[in-house]
Amino acid sequence: MEFLSFRQAEDIGYITLENPREFNTLSLPLMQEFDQLLQEIAIKREVKVIIIEGSQKAFSAGHSLREIETRTENEVLALFQVCQQLMKRIREIPQIVISKVEGVAVAAGCQLVAASDLAVASEGARFAVPGINSGLFCSTPAVFLSRNIGRKKAAELLFTGNLMSAEEAKAEGLVNKVVPVEKLDDATDQLARDITKQSLNIIELGKRQFYQQLNMEDFQALNYATEVIALNTKHPDAVEGINAFLEKRTPEWNDKPKQEIK
């Protein structure tokens, strides 16, 4: 890969954006590499958590305005559709995705944080959707941003283009934890390990159920959740987990890789 690197430590996979000279902009080739890598990770099922990381100065500066400026309207549409597919892939893969943010996460970089399942930031991290400053309203980042934080705050960020501190991002619900930069790696890894002790099969089931029910009416959501949990009780990993609890032992999950990529 040219714009990404990937490493694996036991049940955790680390995707690093490797374009620091351009502040890790989400260029078309980077997004295509990213989407392909996520597909492979999802199929292999060798990790349970994916941590996305950038550089010290920038998690990601979003889309490249130079790349947008040189393309036709249809070509720009195709570029944003690739980004749309990438965000959809993050939502649909079985693994939990954690953004580890140091430096700035702006525009589509902020969208990437908002689309991730969880996020941890250093105290010096900053977030913004500043497209309006260049006459380009951050329409696509607005989707996930407004589903993470309150409507009034989202509107403030979108229409002012102002930066938001890490502590404010935590208070508003965009990130889960804010830690000193020297503790960022450890704090993110610990959050990941808290998840990797679970069955990947049940993580996958739970991730799908969680997002499906969010936009349903209360009792429609409860009806859907009731059906899901009833089926869940007879899943082999649920049977094992319940027996392990009753027998006071650690469960042995049946979540080994199911398919190898050729």
PDB file of N, CA and C in Angstrom, residues 1 4-18 34 37-38 41 46-54 95-100 184-193 196:
ATOM      1  N   MET A   1       0.839  -1.201   0.000  1.00  0.00           N
ATOM      2  CA  MET A   1       0.000   0.000   0.000  1.00  0.00           C
ATOM      3  C   MET A   1       0.869   1.244   0.000  1.00  0.00           C
ATOM      4  N   LEU A   4      -1.235   3.876   3.109  1.00  0.00           N
ATOM      5  CA  LEU A   4      -1.605   3.293   4.388  1.00  0.00           C
ATOM      6  C   LEU A   4      -0.568   2.265   4.792  1.00  0.00           C
ATOM      7  N   SER A   5      -0.506   1.985   6.086  1.00  0.00           N
ATOM      8  CA  SER A   5       0.223   0.807   6.552  1.00  0.00           C
ATOM      9  C   SER A   5      -0.681   0.068   7.529  1.00  0.00           C
ATOM     10  N   PHE A   6      -0.437  -1.226   7.655  1.00  0.00           N
ATOM     11  CA  PHE A   6      -1.258  -2.055   8.537  1.00  0.00           C
ATOM     12  C   PHE A   6      -0.354  -2.972   9.339  1.00  0.00           C
ATOM     13  N   ARG A   7      -0.622  -3.046  10.617  1.00  0.00           N
ATOM     14  CA  ARG A   7       0.078  -4.002  11.460  1.00  0.00           C
ATOM     15  C   ARG A   7      -0.949  -4.635  12.394  1.00  0.00           C
ATOM     16  N   GLN A   8      -0.599  -5.807  12.895  1.00  0.00           N
ATOM     17  CA  GLN A   8      -1.514  -6.551  13.752  1.00  0.00           C
ATOM     18  C   GLN A   8      -0.795  -6.988  15.008  1.00  0.00           C
ATOM     19  N   ALA A   9      -1.439  -6.795  16.140  1.00  0.00           N
ATOM     20  CA  ALA A   9      -0.934  -7.271  17.424  1.00  0.00           C
ATOM     21  C   ALA A   9      -2.057  -8.063  18.081  1.00  0.00           C
ATOM     22  N   GLU A  10      -1.938  -9.382  18.019  1.00  0.00           N
ATOM     23  CA  GLU A  10      -2.971 -10.282  18.520  1.00  0.00           C
ATOM     24  C   GLU A  10      -4.320  -9.941  17.872  1.00  0.00           C
ATOM     25  N   ASP A  11      -5.325  -9.558  18.668  1.00  0.00           N
ATOM     26  CA  ASP A  11      -6.666  -9.345  18.128  1.00  0.00           C
ATOM     27  C   ASP A  11      -6.926  -7.897  17.695  1.00  0.00           C
ATOM     28  N   ILE A  12      -5.887  -7.070  17.656  1.00  0.00           N
ATOM     29  CA  ILE A  12      -6.046  -5.659  17.303  1.00  0.00           C
ATOM     30  C   ILE A  12      -5.290  -5.363  16.009  1.00  0.00           C
ATOM     31  N   GLY A  13      -5.949  -4.696  15.078  1.00  0.00           N
ATOM     32  CA  GLY A  13      -5.314  -4.263  13.846  1.00  0.00           C
ATOM     33  C   GLY A  13      -5.152  -2.749  13.859  1.00  0.00           C
ATOM     34  N   TYR A  14      -4.017  -2.272  13.366  1.00  0.00           N
ATOM     35  CA  TYR A  14      -3.721  -0.836  13.350  1.00  0.00           C
ATOM     36  C   TYR A  14      -3.580  -0.368  11.905  1.00  0.00           C
ATOM     37  N   ILE A  15      -4.423   0.579  11.511  1.00  0.00           N
ATOM     38  CA  ILE A  15      -4.329   1.194  10.193  1.00  0.00           C
ATOM     39  C   ILE A  15      -3.779   2.602  10.378  1.00  0.00           C
ATOM     40  N   THR A  16      -2.632   2.868   9.769  1.00  0.00           N
ATOM     41  CA  THR A  16      -2.009   4.186   9.884  1.00  0.00           C
ATOM     42  C   THR A  16      -2.101   4.911   8.549  1.00  0.00           C
ATOM     43  N   LEU A  17      -2.619   6.143   8.581  1.00  0.00           N
ATOM     44  CA  LEU A  17      -2.647   6.987   7.383  1.00  0.00           C
ATOM     45  C   LEU A  17      -1.229   7.493   7.146  1.00  0.00           C
ATOM     46  N   GLU A  18      -0.686   7.218   5.972  1.00  0.00           N
ATOM     47  CA  GLU A  18       0.730   7.472   5.710  1.00  0.00           C
ATOM     48  C   GLU A  18       0.930   8.539   4.633  1.00  0.00           C
ATOM     49  N   PHE A  34      -7.918   2.159   1.500  1.00  0.00           N
ATOM     50  CA  PHE A  34      -8.566   2.008   2.803  1.00  0.00           C
ATOM     51  C   PHE A  34      -9.747   1.043   2.698  1.00  0.00           C
ATOM     52  N   LEU A  37      -8.587  -2.530   2.096  1.00  0.00           N
ATOM     53  CA  LEU A  37      -8.004  -3.104   3.309  1.00  0.00           C
ATOM     54  C   LEU A  37      -9.091  -3.521   4.292  1.00  0.00           C
ATOM     55  N   LEU A  38     -10.098  -2.683   4.477  1.00  0.00           N
ATOM     56  CA  LEU A  38     -11.189  -3.023   5.395  1.00  0.00           C
ATOM     57  C   LEU A  38     -11.939  -4.263   4.927  1.00  0.00           C
ATOM     58  N   ILE A  41      -9.781  -7.234   5.899  1.00  0.00           N
ATOM     59  CA  ILE A  41      -9.817  -7.454   7.348  1.00  0.00           C
ATOM     60  C   ILE A  41     -11.130  -8.115   7.748  1.00  0.00           C
ATOM     61  N   GLU A  46      -9.389 -11.960  11.544  1.00  0.00           N
ATOM     62  CA  GLU A  46      -8.253 -12.249  12.423  1.00  0.00           C
ATOM     63  C   GLU A  46      -8.150 -11.250  13.573  1.00  0.00           C
ATOM     64  N   VAL A  47      -8.808 -10.103  13.461  1.00  0.00           N
ATOM     65  CA  VAL A  47      -8.804  -9.102  14.527  1.00  0.00           C
ATOM     66  C   VAL A  47     -10.238  -8.770  14.907  1.00  0.00           C
ATOM     67  N   LYS A  48     -10.392  -8.246  16.118  1.00  0.00           N
ATOM     68  CA  LYS A  48     -11.712  -7.877  16.611  1.00  0.00           C
ATOM     69  C   LYS A  48     -11.903  -6.364  16.681  1.00  0.00           C
ATOM     70  N   VAL A  49     -10.797  -5.643  16.708  1.00  0.00           N
ATOM     71  CA  VAL A  49     -10.827  -4.181  16.791  1.00  0.00           C
ATOM     72  C   VAL A  49      -9.828  -3.613  15.796  1.00  0.00           C
ATOM     73  N   ILE A  50     -10.206  -2.522  15.150  1.00  0.00           N
ATOM     74  CA  ILE A  50      -9.313  -1.786  14.252  1.00  0.00           C
ATOM     75  C   ILE A  50      -9.093  -0.403  14.840  1.00  0.00           C
ATOM     76  N   ILE A  51      -7.846  -0.006  14.964  1.00  0.00           N
ATOM     77  CA  ILE A  51      -7.500   1.337  15.431  1.00  0.00           C
ATOM     78  C   ILE A  51      -6.956   2.126  14.241  1.00  0.00           C
ATOM     79  N   ILE A  52      -7.577   3.268  13.961  1.00  0.00           N
ATOM     80  CA  ILE A  52      -7.128   4.151  12.886  1.00  0.00           C
ATOM     81  C   ILE A  52      -6.296   5.262  13.506  1.00  0.00           C
ATOM     82  N   GLU A  53      -5.107   5.499  12.966  1.00  0.00           N
ATOM     83  CA  GLU A  53      -4.238   6.534  13.506  1.00  0.00           C
ATOM     84  C   GLU A  53      -3.619   7.353  12.375  1.00  0.00           C
ATOM     85  N   GLY A  54      -3.281   8.605  12.701  1.00  0.00           N
ATOM     86  CA  GLY A  54      -2.646   9.474  11.730  1.00  0.00           C
ATOM     87  C   GLY A  54      -1.250   9.836  12.182  1.00  0.00           C
ATOM     88  N   GLN A  95     -15.811  -5.806  12.806  1.00  0.00           N
ATOM     89  CA  GLN A  95     -14.905  -5.279  13.822  1.00  0.00           C
ATOM     90  C   GLN A  95     -15.343  -3.905  14.327  1.00  0.00           C
ATOM     91  N   ILE A  96     -15.008  -3.622  15.583  1.00  0.00           N
ATOM     92  CA  ILE A  96     -15.201  -2.291  16.149  1.00  0.00           C
ATOM     93  C   ILE A  96     -14.043  -1.412  15.692  1.00  0.00           C
ATOM     94  N   VAL A  97     -14.370  -0.210  15.225  1.00  0.00           N
ATOM     95  CA  VAL A  97     -13.374   0.719  14.695  1.00  0.00           C
ATOM     96  C   VAL A  97     -13.180   1.874  15.677  1.00  0.00           C
ATOM     97  N   ILE A  98     -11.931   2.091  16.088  1.00  0.00           N
ATOM     98  CA  ILE A  98     -11.594   3.176  17.013  1.00  0.00           C
ATOM     99  C   ILE A  98     -10.682   4.166  16.301  1.00  0.00           C
ATOM    100  N   SER A  99     -11.065   5.444  16.283  1.00  0.00           N
ATOM    101  CA  SER A  99     -10.165   6.487  15.791  1.00  0.00           C
ATOM    102  C   SER A  99      -9.301   6.981  16.946  1.00  0.00           C
ATOM    103  N   LYS A 100      -7.989   6.967  16.738  1.00  0.00           N
ATOM    104  CA  LYS A 100      -7.037   7.492  17.720  1.00  0.00           C
ATOM    105  C   LYS A 100      -6.516   8.822  17.186  1.00  0.00           C
ATOM    106  N   LEU A 184      -1.770   8.381  25.056  1.00  0.00           N
ATOM    107  CA  LEU A 184      -2.754   8.116  24.001  1.00  0.00           C
ATOM    108  C   LEU A 184      -2.693   6.669  23.511  1.00  0.00           C
ATOM    109  N   ASP A 185      -1.504   6.167  23.255  1.00  0.00           N
ATOM    110  CA  ASP A 185      -1.371   4.789  22.767  1.00  0.00           C
ATOM    111  C   ASP A 185      -1.919   3.793  23.789  1.00  0.00           C
ATOM    112  N   ASP A 186      -1.518   3.943  25.047  1.00  0.00           N
ATOM    113  CA  ASP A 186      -1.939   3.004  26.086  1.00  0.00           C
ATOM    114  C   ASP A 186      -3.447   3.049  26.315  1.00  0.00           C
ATOM    115  N   ALA A 187      -4.010   4.256  26.336  1.00  0.00           N
ATOM    116  CA  ALA A 187      -5.445   4.396  26.594  1.00  0.00           C
ATOM    117  C   ALA A 187      -6.262   3.787  25.459  1.00  0.00           C
ATOM    118  N   THR A 188      -5.802   3.993  24.225  1.00  0.00           N
ATOM    119  CA  THR A 188      -6.518   3.432  23.078  1.00  0.00           C
ATOM    120  C   THR A 188      -6.403   1.916  23.060  1.00  0.00           C
ATOM    121  N   ASP A 189      -5.213   1.417  23.336  1.00  0.00           N
ATOM    122  CA  ASP A 189      -5.015  -0.039  23.376  1.00  0.00           C
ATOM    123  C   ASP A 189      -5.849  -0.682  24.475  1.00  0.00           C
ATOM    124  N   GLN A 190      -5.946  -0.021  25.626  1.00  0.00           N
ATOM    125  CA  GLN A 190      -6.735  -0.585  26.717  1.00  0.00           C
ATOM    126  C   GLN A 190      -8.208  -0.659  26.343  1.00  0.00           C
ATOM    127  N   LEU A 191      -8.722   0.389  25.695  1.00  0.00           N
ATOM    128  CA  LEU A 191     -10.112   0.360  25.237  1.00  0.00           C
ATOM    129  C   LEU A 191     -10.319  -0.777  24.248  1.00  0.00           C
ATOM    130  N   ALA A 192      -9.358  -0.954  23.346  1.00  0.00           N
ATOM    131  CA  ALA A 192      -9.447  -2.047  22.373  1.00  0.00           C
ATOM    132  C   ALA A 192      -9.437  -3.404  23.074  1.00  0.00           C
ATOM    133  N   ARG A 193      -8.551  -3.573  24.067  1.00  0.00           N
ATOM    134  CA  ARG A 193      -8.474  -4.857  24.781  1.00  0.00           C
ATOM    135  C   ARG A 193      -9.740  -5.150  25.570  1.00  0.00           C
ATOM    136  N   THR A 196     -11.677  -6.818  22.838  1.00  0.00           N
ATOM    137  CA  THR A 196     -11.179  -8.061  22.240  1.00  0.00           C
ATOM    138  C   THR A 196     -11.407  -9.286  23.112  1.00  0.00           C
TER     139      THR A 196
END
